[in-house]
Short mmCIF file of N, CA and C in Angstrom, two decimals:
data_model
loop_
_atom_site.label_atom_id
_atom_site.label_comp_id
_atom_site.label_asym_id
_atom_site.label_seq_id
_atom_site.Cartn_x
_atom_site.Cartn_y
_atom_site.Cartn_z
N UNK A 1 0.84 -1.18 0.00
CA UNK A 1 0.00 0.00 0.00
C UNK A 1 0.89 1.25 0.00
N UNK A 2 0.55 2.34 -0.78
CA UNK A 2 1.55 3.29 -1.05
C UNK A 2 1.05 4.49 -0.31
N UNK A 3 1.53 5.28 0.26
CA UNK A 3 1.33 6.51 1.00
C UNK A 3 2.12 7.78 0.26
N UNK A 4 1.37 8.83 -0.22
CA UNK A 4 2.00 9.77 -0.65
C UNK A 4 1.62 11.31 0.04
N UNK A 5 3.03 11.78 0.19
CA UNK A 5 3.22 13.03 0.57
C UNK A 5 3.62 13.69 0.15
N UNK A 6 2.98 14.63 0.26
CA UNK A 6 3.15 16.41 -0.88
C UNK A 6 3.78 17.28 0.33
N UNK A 7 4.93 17.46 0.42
CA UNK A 7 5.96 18.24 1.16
C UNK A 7 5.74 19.61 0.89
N UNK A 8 5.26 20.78 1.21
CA UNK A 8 4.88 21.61 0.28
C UNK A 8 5.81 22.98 1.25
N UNK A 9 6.72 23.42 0.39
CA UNK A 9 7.64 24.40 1.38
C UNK A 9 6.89 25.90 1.01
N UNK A 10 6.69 26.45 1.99
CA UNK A 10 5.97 27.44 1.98
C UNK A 10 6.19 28.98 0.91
N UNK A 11 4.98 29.37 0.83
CA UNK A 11 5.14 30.69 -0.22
C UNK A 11 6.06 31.97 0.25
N UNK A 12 6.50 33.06 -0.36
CA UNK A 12 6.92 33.61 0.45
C UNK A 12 6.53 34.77 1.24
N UNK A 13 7.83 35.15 2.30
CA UNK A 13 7.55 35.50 3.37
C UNK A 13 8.27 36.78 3.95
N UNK A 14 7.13 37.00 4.59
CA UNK A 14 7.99 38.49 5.14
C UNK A 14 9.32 38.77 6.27
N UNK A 15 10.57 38.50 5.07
CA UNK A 15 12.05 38.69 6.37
C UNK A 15 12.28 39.73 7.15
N UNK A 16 11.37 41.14 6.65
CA UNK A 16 11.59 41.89 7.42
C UNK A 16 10.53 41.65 9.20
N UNK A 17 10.21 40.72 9.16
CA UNK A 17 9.70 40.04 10.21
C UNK A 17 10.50 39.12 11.07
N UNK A 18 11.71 39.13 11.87
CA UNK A 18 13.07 38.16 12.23
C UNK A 18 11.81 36.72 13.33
N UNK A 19 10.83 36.97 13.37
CA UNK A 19 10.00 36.31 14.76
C UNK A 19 9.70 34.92 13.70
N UNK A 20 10.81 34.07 14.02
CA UNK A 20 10.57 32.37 13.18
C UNK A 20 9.24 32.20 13.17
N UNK A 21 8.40 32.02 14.40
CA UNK A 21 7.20 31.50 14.71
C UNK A 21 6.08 31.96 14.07
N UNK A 22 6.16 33.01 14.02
CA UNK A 22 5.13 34.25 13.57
C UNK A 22 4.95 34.86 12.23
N UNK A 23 5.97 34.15 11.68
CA UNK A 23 6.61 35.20 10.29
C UNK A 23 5.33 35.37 9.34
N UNK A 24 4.90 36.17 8.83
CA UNK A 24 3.88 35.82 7.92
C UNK A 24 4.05 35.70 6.41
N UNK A 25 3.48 35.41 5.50
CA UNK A 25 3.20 35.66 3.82
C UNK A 25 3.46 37.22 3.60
N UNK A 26 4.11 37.62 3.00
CA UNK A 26 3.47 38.63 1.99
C UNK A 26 2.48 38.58 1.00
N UNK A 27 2.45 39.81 0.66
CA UNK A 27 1.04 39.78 -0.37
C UNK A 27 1.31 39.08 -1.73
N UNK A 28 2.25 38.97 -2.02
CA UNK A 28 2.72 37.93 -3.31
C UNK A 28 2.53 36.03 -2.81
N UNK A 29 3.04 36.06 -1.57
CA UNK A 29 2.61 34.71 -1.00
C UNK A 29 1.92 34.27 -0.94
N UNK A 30 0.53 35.14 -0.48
CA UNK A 30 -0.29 35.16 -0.09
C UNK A 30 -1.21 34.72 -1.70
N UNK A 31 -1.43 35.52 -2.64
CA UNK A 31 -1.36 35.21 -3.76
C UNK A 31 -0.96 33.65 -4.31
N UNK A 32 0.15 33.53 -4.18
CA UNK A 32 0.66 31.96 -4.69
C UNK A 32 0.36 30.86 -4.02
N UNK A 33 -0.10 31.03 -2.55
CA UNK A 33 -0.18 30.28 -2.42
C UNK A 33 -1.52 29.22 -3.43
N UNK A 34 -2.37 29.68 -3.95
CA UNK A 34 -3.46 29.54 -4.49
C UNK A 34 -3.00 28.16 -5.95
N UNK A 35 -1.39 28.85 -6.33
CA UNK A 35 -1.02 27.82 -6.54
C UNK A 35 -1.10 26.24 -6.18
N UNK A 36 -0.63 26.33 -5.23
CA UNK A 36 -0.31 24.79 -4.38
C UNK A 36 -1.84 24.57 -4.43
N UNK A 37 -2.86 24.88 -3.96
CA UNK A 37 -4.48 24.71 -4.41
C UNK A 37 -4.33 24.33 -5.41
N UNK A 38 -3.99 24.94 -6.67
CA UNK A 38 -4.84 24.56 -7.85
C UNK A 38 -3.90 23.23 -8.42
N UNK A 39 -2.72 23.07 -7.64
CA UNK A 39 -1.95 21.74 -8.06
C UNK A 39 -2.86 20.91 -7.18
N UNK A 40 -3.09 20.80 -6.13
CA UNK A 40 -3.40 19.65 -5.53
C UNK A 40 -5.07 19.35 -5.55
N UNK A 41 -5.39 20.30 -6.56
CA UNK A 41 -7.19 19.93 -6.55
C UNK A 41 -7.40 18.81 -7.08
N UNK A 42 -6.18 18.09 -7.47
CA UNK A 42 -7.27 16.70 -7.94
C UNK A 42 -6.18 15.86 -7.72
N UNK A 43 -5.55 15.86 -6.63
CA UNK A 43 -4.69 14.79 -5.63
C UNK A 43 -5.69 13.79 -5.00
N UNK A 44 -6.85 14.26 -4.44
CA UNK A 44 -7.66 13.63 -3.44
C UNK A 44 -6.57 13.59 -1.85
N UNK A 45 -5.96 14.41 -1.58
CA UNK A 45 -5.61 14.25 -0.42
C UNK A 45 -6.80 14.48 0.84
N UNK A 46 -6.27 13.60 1.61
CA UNK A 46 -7.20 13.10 2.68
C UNK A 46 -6.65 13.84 4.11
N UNK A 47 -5.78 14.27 3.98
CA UNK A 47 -5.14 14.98 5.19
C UNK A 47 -4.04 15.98 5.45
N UNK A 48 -4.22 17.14 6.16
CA UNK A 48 -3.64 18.13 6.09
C UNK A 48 -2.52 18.46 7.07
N UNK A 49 -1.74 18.68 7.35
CA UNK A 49 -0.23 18.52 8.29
C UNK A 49 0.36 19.71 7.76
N UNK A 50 1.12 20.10 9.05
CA UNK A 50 2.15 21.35 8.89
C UNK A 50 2.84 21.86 9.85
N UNK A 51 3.97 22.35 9.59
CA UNK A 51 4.73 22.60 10.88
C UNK A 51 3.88 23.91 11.81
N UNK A 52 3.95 23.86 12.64
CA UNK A 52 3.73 25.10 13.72
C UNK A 52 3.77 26.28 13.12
N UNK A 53 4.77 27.24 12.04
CA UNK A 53 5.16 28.04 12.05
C UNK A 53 4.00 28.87 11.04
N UNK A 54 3.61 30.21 11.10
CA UNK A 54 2.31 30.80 10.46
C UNK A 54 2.64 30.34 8.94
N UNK A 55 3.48 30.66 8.06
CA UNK A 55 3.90 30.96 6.79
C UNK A 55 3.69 29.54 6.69
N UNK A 56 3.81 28.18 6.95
CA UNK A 56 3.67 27.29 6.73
C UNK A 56 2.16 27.02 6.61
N UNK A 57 1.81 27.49 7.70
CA UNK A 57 0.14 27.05 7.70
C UNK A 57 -0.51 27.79 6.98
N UNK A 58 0.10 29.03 6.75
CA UNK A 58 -0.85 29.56 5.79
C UNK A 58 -0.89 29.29 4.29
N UNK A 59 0.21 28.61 3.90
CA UNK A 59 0.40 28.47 2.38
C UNK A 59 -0.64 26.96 2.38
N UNK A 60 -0.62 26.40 3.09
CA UNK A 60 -1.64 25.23 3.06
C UNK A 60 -3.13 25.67 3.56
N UNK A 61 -3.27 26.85 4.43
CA UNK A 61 -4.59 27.00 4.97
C UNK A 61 -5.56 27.25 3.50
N UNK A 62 -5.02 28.18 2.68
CA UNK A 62 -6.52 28.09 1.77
C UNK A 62 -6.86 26.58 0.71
N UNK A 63 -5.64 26.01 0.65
CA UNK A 63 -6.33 24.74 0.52
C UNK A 63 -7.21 23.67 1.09
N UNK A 64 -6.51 23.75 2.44
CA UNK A 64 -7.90 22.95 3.80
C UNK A 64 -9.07 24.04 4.04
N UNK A 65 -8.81 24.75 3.71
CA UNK A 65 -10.33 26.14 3.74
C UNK A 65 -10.95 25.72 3.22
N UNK A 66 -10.78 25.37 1.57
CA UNK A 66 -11.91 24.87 0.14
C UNK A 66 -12.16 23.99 0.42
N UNK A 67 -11.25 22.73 1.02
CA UNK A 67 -12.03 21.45 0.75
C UNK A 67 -12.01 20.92 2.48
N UNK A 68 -12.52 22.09 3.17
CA UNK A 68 -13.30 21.73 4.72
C UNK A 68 -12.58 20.88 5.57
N UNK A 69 -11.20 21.25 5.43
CA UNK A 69 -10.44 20.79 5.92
C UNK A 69 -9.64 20.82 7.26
N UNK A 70 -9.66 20.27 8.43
CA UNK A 70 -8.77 20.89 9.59
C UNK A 70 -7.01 20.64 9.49
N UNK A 71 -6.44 21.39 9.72
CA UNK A 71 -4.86 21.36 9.64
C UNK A 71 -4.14 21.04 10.78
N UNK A 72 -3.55 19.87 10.75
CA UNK A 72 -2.90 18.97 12.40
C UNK A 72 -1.55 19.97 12.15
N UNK A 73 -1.15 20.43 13.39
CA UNK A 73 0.08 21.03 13.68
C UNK A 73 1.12 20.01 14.30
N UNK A 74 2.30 19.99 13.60
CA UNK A 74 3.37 18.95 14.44
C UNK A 74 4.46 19.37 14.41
N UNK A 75 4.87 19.85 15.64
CA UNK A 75 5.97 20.51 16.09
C UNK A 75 7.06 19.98 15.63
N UNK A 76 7.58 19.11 15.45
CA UNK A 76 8.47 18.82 14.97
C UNK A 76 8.87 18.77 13.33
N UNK A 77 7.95 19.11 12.43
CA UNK A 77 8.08 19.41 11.14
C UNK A 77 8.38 21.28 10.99
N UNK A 78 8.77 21.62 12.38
CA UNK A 78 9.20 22.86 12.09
C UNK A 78 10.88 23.26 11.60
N UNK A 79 10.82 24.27 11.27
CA UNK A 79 11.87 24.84 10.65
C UNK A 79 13.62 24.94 11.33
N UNK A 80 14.47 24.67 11.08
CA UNK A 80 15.68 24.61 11.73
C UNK A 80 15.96 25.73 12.36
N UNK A 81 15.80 25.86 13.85
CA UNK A 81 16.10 27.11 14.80
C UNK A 81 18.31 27.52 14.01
N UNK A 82 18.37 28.70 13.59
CA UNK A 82 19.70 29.29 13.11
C UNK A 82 20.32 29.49 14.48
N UNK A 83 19.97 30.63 15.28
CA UNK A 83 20.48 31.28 16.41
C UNK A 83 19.28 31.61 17.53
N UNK A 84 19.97 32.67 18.30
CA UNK A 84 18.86 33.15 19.38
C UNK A 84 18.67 35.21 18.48
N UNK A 85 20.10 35.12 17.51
CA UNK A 85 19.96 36.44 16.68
C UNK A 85 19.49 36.15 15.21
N UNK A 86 19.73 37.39 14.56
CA UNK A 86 19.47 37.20 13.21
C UNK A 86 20.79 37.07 12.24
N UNK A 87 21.08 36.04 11.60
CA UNK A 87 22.20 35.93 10.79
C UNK A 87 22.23 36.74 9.54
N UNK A 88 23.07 37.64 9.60
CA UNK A 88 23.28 38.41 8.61
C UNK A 88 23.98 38.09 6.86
N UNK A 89 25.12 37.02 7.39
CA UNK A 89 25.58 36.28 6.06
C UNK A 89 24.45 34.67 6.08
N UNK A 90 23.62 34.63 6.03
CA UNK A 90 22.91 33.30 5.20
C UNK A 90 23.54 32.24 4.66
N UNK A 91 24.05 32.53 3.38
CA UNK A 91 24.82 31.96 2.53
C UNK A 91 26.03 31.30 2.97
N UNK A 92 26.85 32.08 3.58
CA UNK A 92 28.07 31.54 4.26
C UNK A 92 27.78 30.23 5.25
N UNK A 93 26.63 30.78 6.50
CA UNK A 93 26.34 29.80 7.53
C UNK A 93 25.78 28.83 6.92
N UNK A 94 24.40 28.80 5.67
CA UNK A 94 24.22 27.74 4.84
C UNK A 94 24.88 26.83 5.06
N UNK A 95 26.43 27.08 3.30
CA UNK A 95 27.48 26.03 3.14
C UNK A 95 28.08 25.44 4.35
N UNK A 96 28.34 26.34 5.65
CA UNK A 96 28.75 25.86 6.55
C UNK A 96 28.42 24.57 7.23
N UNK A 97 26.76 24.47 7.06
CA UNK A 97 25.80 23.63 7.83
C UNK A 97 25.89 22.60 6.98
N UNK A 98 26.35 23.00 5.25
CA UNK A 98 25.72 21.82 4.30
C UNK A 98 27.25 21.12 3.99
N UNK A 99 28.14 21.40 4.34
CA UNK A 99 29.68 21.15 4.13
C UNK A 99 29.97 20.44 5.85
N UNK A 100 29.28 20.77 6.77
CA UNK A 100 29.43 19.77 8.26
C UNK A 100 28.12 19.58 8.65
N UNK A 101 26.93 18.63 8.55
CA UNK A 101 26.31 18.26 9.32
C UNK A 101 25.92 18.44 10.77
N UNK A 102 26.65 18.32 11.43
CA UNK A 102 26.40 18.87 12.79
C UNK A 102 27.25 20.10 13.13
N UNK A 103 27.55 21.11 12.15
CA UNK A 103 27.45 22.36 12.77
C UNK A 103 26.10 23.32 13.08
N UNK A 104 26.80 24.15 13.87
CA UNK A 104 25.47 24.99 14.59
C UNK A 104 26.06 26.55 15.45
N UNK A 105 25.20 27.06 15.40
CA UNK A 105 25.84 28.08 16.05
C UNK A 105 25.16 27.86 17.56
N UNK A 106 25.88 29.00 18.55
CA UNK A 106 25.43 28.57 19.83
C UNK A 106 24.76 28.38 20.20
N UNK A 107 23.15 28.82 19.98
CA UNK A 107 21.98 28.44 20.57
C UNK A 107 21.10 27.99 18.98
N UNK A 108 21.83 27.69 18.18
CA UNK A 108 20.90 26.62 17.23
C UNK A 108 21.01 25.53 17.08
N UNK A 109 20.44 24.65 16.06
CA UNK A 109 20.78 23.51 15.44
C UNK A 109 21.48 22.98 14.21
N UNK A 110 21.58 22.19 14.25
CA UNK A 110 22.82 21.76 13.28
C UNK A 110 21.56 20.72 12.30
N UNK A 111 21.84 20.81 11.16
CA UNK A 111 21.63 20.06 9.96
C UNK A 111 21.17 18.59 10.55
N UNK A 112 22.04 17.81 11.02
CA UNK A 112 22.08 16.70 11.84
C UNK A 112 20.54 16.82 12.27
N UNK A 113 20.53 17.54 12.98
CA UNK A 113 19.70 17.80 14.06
C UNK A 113 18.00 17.66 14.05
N UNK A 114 17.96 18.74 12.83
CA UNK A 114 16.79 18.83 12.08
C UNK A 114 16.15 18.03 11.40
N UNK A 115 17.25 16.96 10.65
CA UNK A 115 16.70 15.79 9.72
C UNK A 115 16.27 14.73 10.88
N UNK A 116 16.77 14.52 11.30
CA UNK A 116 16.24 13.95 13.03
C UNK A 116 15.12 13.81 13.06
N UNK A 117 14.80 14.83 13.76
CA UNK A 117 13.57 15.62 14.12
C UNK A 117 12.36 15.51 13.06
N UNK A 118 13.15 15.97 12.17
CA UNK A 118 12.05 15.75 10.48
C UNK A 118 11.79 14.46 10.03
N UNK A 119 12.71 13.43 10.36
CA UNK A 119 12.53 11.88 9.59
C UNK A 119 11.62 11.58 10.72
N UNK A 120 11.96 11.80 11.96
CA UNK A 120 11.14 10.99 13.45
C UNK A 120 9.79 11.46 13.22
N UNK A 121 9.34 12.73 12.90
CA UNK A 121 7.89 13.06 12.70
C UNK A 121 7.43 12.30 11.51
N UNK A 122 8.26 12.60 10.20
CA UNK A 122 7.72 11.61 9.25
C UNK A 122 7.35 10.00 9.24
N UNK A 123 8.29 9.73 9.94
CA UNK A 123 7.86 7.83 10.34
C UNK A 123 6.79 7.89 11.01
N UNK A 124 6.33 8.87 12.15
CA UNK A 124 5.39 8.71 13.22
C UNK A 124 3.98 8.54 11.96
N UNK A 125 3.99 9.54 11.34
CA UNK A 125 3.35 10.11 10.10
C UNK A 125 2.84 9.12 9.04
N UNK A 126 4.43 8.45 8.64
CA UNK A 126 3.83 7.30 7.84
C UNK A 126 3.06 5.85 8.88
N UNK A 127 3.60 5.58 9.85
CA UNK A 127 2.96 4.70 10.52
C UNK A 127 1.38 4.78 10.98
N UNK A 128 1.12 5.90 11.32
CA UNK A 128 -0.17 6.43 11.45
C UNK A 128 -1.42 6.97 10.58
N UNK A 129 -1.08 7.30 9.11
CA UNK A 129 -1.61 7.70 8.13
C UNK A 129 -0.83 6.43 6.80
N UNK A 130 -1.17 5.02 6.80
CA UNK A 130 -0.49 4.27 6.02
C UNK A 130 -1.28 4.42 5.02
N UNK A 131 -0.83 4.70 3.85
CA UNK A 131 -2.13 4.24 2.38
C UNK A 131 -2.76 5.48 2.15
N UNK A 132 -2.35 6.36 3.12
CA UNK A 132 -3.50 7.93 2.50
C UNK A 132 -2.13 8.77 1.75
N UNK A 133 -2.97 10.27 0.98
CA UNK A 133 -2.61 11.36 0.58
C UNK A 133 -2.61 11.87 1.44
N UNK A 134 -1.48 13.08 1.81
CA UNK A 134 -1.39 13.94 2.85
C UNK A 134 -0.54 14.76 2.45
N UNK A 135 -0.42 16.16 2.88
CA UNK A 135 -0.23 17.11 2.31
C UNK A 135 0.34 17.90 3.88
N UNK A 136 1.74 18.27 3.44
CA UNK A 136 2.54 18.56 5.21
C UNK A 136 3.20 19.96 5.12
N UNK A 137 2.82 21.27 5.08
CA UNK A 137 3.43 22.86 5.28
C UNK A 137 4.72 22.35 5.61
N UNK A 138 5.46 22.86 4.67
CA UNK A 138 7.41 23.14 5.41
C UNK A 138 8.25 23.79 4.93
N UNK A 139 8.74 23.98 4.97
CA UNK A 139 10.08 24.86 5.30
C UNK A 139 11.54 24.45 3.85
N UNK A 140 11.88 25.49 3.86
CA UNK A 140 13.30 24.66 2.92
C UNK A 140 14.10 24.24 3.03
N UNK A 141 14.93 24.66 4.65
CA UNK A 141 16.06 23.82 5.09
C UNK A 141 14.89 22.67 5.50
N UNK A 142 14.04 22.19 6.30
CA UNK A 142 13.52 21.46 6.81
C UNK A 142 13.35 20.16 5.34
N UNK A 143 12.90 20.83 4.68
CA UNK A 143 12.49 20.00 3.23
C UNK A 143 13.79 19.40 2.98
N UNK A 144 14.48 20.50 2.98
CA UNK A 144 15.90 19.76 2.03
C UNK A 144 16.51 18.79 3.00
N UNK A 145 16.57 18.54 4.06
CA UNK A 145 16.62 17.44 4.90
C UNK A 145 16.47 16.43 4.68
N UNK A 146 15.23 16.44 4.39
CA UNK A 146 14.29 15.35 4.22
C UNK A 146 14.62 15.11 3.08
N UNK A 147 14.69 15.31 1.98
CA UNK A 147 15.25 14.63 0.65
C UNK A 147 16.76 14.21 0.87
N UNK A 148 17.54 14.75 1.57
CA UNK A 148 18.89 14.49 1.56
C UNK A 148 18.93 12.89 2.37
N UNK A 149 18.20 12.62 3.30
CA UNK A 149 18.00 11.39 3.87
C UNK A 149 17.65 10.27 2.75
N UNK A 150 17.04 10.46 1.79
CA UNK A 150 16.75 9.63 1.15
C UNK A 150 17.50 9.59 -0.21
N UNK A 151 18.35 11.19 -0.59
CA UNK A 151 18.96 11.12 -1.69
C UNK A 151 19.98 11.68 -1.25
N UNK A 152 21.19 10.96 -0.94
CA UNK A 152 22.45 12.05 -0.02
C UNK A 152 23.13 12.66 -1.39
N UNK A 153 22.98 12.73 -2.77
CA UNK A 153 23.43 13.41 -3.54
C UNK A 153 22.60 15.05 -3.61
N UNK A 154 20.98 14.90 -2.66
CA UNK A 154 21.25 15.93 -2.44
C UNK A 154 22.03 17.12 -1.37
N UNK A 155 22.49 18.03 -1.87
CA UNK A 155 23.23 19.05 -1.18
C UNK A 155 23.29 20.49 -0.87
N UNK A 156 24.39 21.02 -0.53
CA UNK A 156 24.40 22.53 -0.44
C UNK A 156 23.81 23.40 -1.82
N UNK A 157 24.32 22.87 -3.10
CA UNK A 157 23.89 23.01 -4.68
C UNK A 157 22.15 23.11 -4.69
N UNK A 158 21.90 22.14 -4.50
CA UNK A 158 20.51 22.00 -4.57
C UNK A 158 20.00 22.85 -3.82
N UNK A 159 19.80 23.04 -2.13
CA UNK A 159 19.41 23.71 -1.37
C UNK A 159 19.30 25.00 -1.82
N UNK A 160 20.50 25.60 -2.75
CA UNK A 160 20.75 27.01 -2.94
C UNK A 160 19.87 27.32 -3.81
N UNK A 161 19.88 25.97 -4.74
CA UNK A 161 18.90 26.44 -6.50
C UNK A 161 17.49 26.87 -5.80
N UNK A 162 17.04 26.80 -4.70
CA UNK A 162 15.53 26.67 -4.06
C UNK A 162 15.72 27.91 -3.77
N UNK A 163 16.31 28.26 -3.28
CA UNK A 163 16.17 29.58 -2.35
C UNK A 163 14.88 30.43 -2.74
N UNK A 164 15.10 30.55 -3.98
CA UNK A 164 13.60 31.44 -4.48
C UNK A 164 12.79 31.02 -4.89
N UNK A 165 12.46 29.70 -4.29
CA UNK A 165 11.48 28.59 -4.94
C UNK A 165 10.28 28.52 -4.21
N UNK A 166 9.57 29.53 -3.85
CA UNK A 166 8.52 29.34 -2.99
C UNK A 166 7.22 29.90 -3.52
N UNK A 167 5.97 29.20 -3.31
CA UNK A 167 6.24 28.13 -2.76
C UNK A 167 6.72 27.51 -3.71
N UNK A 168 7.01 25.38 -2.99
CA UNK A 168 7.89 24.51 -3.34
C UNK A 168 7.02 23.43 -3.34
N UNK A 169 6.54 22.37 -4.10
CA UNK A 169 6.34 21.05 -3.60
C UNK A 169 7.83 19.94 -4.17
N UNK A 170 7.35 19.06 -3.41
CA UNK A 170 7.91 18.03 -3.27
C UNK A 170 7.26 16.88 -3.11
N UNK A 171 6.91 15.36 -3.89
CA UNK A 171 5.92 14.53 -3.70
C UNK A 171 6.98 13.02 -3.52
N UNK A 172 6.93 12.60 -2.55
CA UNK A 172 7.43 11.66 -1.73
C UNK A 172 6.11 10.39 -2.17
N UNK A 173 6.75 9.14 -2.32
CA UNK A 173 5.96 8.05 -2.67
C UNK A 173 6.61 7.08 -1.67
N UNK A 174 5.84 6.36 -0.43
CA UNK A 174 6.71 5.46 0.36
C UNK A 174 5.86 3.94 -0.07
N UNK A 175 6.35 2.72 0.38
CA UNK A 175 5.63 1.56 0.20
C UNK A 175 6.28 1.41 1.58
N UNK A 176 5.45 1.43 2.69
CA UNK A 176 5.36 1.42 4.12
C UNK A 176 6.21 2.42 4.48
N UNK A 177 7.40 2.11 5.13
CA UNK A 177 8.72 2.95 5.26
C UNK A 177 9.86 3.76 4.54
N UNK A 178 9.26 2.60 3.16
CA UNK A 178 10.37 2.97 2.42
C UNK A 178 10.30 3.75 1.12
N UNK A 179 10.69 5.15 0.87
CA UNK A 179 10.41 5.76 0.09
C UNK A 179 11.02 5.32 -1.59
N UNK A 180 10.64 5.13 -2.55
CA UNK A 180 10.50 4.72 -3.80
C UNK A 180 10.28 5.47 -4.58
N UNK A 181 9.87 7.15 -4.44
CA UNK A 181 9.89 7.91 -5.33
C UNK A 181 9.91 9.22 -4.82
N UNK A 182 10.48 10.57 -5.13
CA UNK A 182 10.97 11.55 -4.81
C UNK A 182 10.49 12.84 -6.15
N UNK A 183 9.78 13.37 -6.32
CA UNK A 183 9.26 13.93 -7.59
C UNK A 183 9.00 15.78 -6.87
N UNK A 184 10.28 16.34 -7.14
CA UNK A 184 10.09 17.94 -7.24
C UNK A 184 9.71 18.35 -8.16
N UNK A 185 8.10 19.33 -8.22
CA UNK A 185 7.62 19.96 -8.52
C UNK A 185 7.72 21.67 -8.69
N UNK A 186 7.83 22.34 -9.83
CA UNK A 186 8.01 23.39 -9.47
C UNK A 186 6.46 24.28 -10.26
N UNK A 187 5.99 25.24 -9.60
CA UNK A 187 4.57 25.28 -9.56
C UNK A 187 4.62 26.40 -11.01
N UNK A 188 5.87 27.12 -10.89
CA UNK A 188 5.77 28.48 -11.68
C UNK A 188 6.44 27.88 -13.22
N UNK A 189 6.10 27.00 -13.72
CA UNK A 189 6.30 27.06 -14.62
C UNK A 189 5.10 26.57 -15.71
#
């Protein structure tokens, strides 16, 4: 029995907002997200998932809006905490994270860390929802995690080509545990 998940990394978002938790869409996001709707209107997904963080839930909320949907929050499909500040070079700390795995700065997490966190929610996920469509708000380091577990050729390269890829899907095909197909989607074309 096959279980598929639509990874869907969120539209974009307002940086001049530094509050992870809170961050919202802009009005262009806000907009696209309508995208990821009009891709998944004839998925038949059966269930809606997303990390904690607003920009996540909201790029999936007007899709569970139309089709009367409630949205399960799971903390642990949230986004890789950077610092307790705001990192000013990105790019640099990126490669840093994607060139060592378990680096981190002092009060964040390390790469390591996150895929963790992200595979452990996903198993809980596939064990509990076996054989359905489901559709999970996330993030891009968080996403790119999660593909790198299953495709370690992906990398720092890849991660970067995304950067302005939002929103993002990603459609994951498992046969119980084990994932068998990996299919990035890009909506704007």
């Amino acid at each position: 029995m096959q279980t598929e998940i639509y990874f869907i990394r969120h539209a974009e978002s307002n940086y001049n907002n530094h509050d992870d938790l809170e961050r919202e869409l802009t009005s262009k996001g806000l907009t696209d997200r309508e995208l990821v709707t009009n891709y998944l209107s004839d998925k038949n997904i059966e269930i809606v998932l997303s990390s904690p963080y607003k920009r996540a839930i909201d790029t999936v909320k007007h899709f569970a809006d139309k089709h009367n949907m409630d949205i399960e929050k799971i903390e642990d499909f949230r986004e890789r905490k950077i610092d307790s500040c705001w990192v000013e070079d990105f790019k640099e700390f990126s490669k840093s994270q994607w060139n060592d795995f378990k680096y981190k700065l002092s009060d964040g997490e390390c790469l390591e860390e996150v895929q963790s966190r992200n595979i452990a929610a996903l198993q809980k996920v596939l064990k509990t929802h076996s054989g359905k469509k489901i559709i999970v708000g996330s993030h891009g380091t968080a996403l790119s995690t999660i593909i790198n577990y299953y495709d370690k050729s992906f990398g720092y390269e890849d991660f970067a080509s995304i950067k302005n890829l939002m929103p993002w899907v990603v459609k994951f095909i498992f046969e119980g545990n084990t994932c068998i197909k990996i299919e990035k989607i890009n909506l704007f074309l």
